[in-house]
Short mmCIF file of C-alpha atoms in Angstrom, two decimals:
data_model
loop_
_atom_site.label_atom_id
_atom_site.label_comp_id
_atom_site.label_asym_id
_atom_site.label_seq_id
_atom_site.Cartn_x
_atom_site.Cartn_y
_atom_site.Cartn_z
CA CYS I 1 76.60 92.39 97.92
CA PHE I 2 78.30 93.73 94.87
CA SER I 3 80.38 91.66 92.52
CA TYR I 4 82.70 93.17 89.93
CA ALA I 5 85.67 92.15 87.81
CA PHE I 6 88.85 94.12 87.31
CA HIS I 7 90.64 93.94 83.95
CA SER I 8 92.77 91.12 85.44
CA GLY I 9 89.61 89.00 85.46
CA ARG I 10 89.74 88.72 89.25
CA THR I 11 86.25 88.89 90.68
CA VAL I 12 85.77 90.33 94.18
CA THR I 13 82.79 91.41 96.17
CA MET I 14 84.05 94.56 97.87
CA ILE I 15 86.29 97.52 97.08
CA ARG I 16 89.34 97.24 99.38
CA VAL I 17 90.44 100.81 100.20
CA GLY I 18 93.57 102.33 101.72
CA VAL I 19 93.35 105.84 103.24
CA ILE I 20 96.57 107.90 103.03
CA GLY I 21 96.52 110.95 105.32
CA LEU I 22 94.53 111.34 108.54
CA GLY I 23 95.04 115.12 108.97
CA TYR I 24 92.12 117.54 108.44
CA TRP I 25 89.88 115.70 105.92
CA GLY I 26 91.22 112.15 106.24
CA PRO I 27 89.18 111.27 109.33
CA ASN I 28 85.95 112.44 107.62
CA LEU I 29 86.69 110.41 104.52
CA LEU I 30 87.48 107.36 106.77
CA ARG I 31 84.18 107.79 108.55
CA VAL I 32 82.21 107.88 105.24
CA LEU I 33 84.04 104.98 103.74
CA ASN I 34 83.22 102.94 106.85
CA ALA I 35 79.56 103.76 106.36
CA LEU I 36 79.52 102.63 102.66
CA GLY I 37 78.50 99.02 102.32
CA GLU I 38 80.58 98.47 99.15
CA CYS I 39 83.93 99.50 100.72
CA ARG I 40 86.21 97.95 103.28
CA VAL I 41 89.10 100.01 104.63
CA ARG I 42 92.10 97.69 104.58
CA ALA I 43 94.90 100.10 105.38
CA VAL I 44 95.36 103.62 106.87
CA CYS I 45 98.50 105.66 106.73
CA ASP I 46 99.65 108.85 108.34
CA ARG I 47 103.11 110.13 109.27
CA SER I 48 101.85 110.86 112.85
CA GLN I 49 101.74 107.82 115.13
CA ASP I 50 99.34 109.71 117.41
CA ARG I 51 96.84 110.11 114.58
CA LEU I 52 97.21 106.47 113.57
CA GLU I 53 96.52 105.34 117.15
CA ARG I 54 93.55 107.73 117.45
CA PHE I 55 91.79 106.40 114.31
CA ALA I 56 92.89 102.71 114.47
CA ALA I 57 89.83 101.90 116.58
CA GLN I 58 87.55 102.93 113.72
CA VAL I 59 89.10 100.28 111.45
CA PRO I 60 90.32 97.44 113.71
CA ALA I 61 90.89 95.07 110.81
CA ALA I 62 92.98 97.59 108.84
CA LYS I 63 96.77 97.73 108.65
CA CYS I 64 98.11 100.91 110.21
CA THR I 65 101.31 102.30 108.86
CA ARG I 66 103.43 105.49 108.69
CA ASP I 67 104.72 104.58 105.22
CA ALA I 68 102.47 105.23 102.20
CA SER I 69 104.29 102.62 100.17
CA ASP I 70 102.95 99.95 102.53
CA VAL I 71 99.42 100.97 101.39
CA LEU I 72 100.19 101.57 97.72
CA ASP I 73 102.34 98.47 97.11
CA GLY I 74 99.97 96.12 98.90
CA GLU I 75 97.92 93.67 96.90
CA ASP I 76 95.15 93.80 99.48
CA VAL I 77 94.12 97.35 98.35
CA ASP I 78 92.18 98.03 95.11
CA ALA I 79 91.82 101.79 95.59
CA VAL I 80 93.26 104.62 97.67
CA VAL I 81 91.98 107.85 99.14
CA VAL I 82 94.61 110.53 99.13
CA ALA I 83 94.19 113.13 101.90
CA THR I 84 97.79 114.29 102.27
CA ALA I 85 99.26 117.78 101.88
CA ASP I 86 98.07 119.41 98.62
CA HIS I 87 101.49 119.52 97.04
CA THR I 88 101.76 115.67 97.33
CA HIS I 89 98.36 114.84 95.84
CA ALA I 90 99.37 114.43 92.21
CA LEU I 91 102.48 112.42 92.95
CA VAL I 92 100.75 109.95 95.25
CA ALA I 93 97.76 109.63 92.90
CA ALA I 94 99.90 109.03 89.74
CA TYR I 95 102.03 106.49 91.51
CA ALA I 96 98.87 104.69 92.80
CA MET I 97 97.54 104.47 89.28
CA THR I 98 100.77 103.04 87.91
CA LEU I 99 100.22 100.25 90.43
CA GLY I 100 96.73 99.65 89.18
CA LYS I 101 94.86 101.34 91.96
CA HIS I 102 91.76 103.59 91.59
CA VAL I 103 92.27 106.96 93.31
CA TYR I 104 90.05 109.47 95.17
CA VAL I 105 91.98 112.71 95.89
CA GLN I 106 91.05 115.29 98.46
CA LYS I 107 90.82 118.81 96.98
CA ALA I 108 92.86 120.43 95.63
CA MET I 109 93.41 117.51 93.34
CA THR I 110 96.57 119.09 91.85
CA THR I 111 98.45 122.33 92.22
CA THR I 112 99.19 122.85 88.50
CA LEU I 113 97.37 122.23 85.22
CA ALA I 114 100.38 120.09 84.07
CA GLU I 115 99.75 117.77 87.04
CA ALA I 116 96.05 117.56 86.22
CA ASP I 117 96.88 116.65 82.58
CA GLU I 118 99.31 113.96 83.83
CA LEU I 119 96.65 112.42 86.16
CA LEU I 120 94.01 112.39 83.38
CA ALA I 121 96.45 110.74 80.94
CA GLU I 122 97.48 108.17 83.56
CA SER I 123 93.86 107.45 84.35
CA ARG I 124 93.00 106.90 80.71
CA GLN I 125 96.06 104.80 79.98
CA ARG I 126 95.55 102.56 82.98
CA MET I 127 91.73 102.57 82.83
CA ARG I 128 91.58 103.65 86.51
CA ASP I 129 89.22 106.09 88.04
CA CYS I 130 90.85 109.18 89.43
CA ARG I 131 88.62 111.83 90.88
CA GLY I 132 88.82 114.84 93.15
CA ARG I 133 86.54 115.45 96.13
CA SER I 134 83.22 117.15 95.74
CA ASN I 135 80.41 116.14 98.11
CA ILE I 136 82.01 113.53 100.40
CA ARG I 137 79.17 110.94 100.70
CA ALA I 138 77.90 111.27 97.06
CA GLY I 139 81.45 111.60 95.74
CA LEU I 140 82.74 108.45 97.44
CA ARG I 141 79.61 106.50 96.54
CA SER I 142 79.86 107.30 92.82
CA TRP I 143 83.65 106.76 92.89
CA SER I 144 83.24 103.29 94.43
CA ALA I 145 80.67 102.42 91.76
CA ARG I 146 83.08 103.42 89.02
CA CYS I 147 85.84 101.38 90.72
CA ARG I 148 83.55 98.34 90.72
CA ARG I 149 82.98 98.78 86.98
CA GLY I 150 86.75 99.19 86.44
CA THR I 151 86.38 102.32 84.42
CA GLY I 152 88.64 105.40 84.30
CA CYS I 153 88.17 109.08 83.72
CA ARG I 154 86.52 110.06 80.50
#
């Protein structure tokens, strides 16, 4: 079991993750997160009630919602996976970091260089990890390790 401390000094044993978006890549990310021993999916969000119902069985202990703010504003989530439409990635990721969450963003991470610069600055200022998807399993594993250490982008 892993133990880590966030900058607040709160020690926990597991990364509590919220998944926002269950469209094309969201279900794959959800499956991999469930397989990682250091993560617990605490909330899933999608605008489609049908998708929520379809994937709720994979995470019976997770809160299911159609409103992303329920995931982002919750104190029971340390980190979020963003698998929404491309044009929303930067906005959701930046907002999540302002709330102290670590962020894993499905590709394309941003749609402009200015958005990428903003996410990097937010990550450095808040000392939160924000990364875009590469290899799903290796990417999520290394992301969760950085979240446990409480480090941000370099």
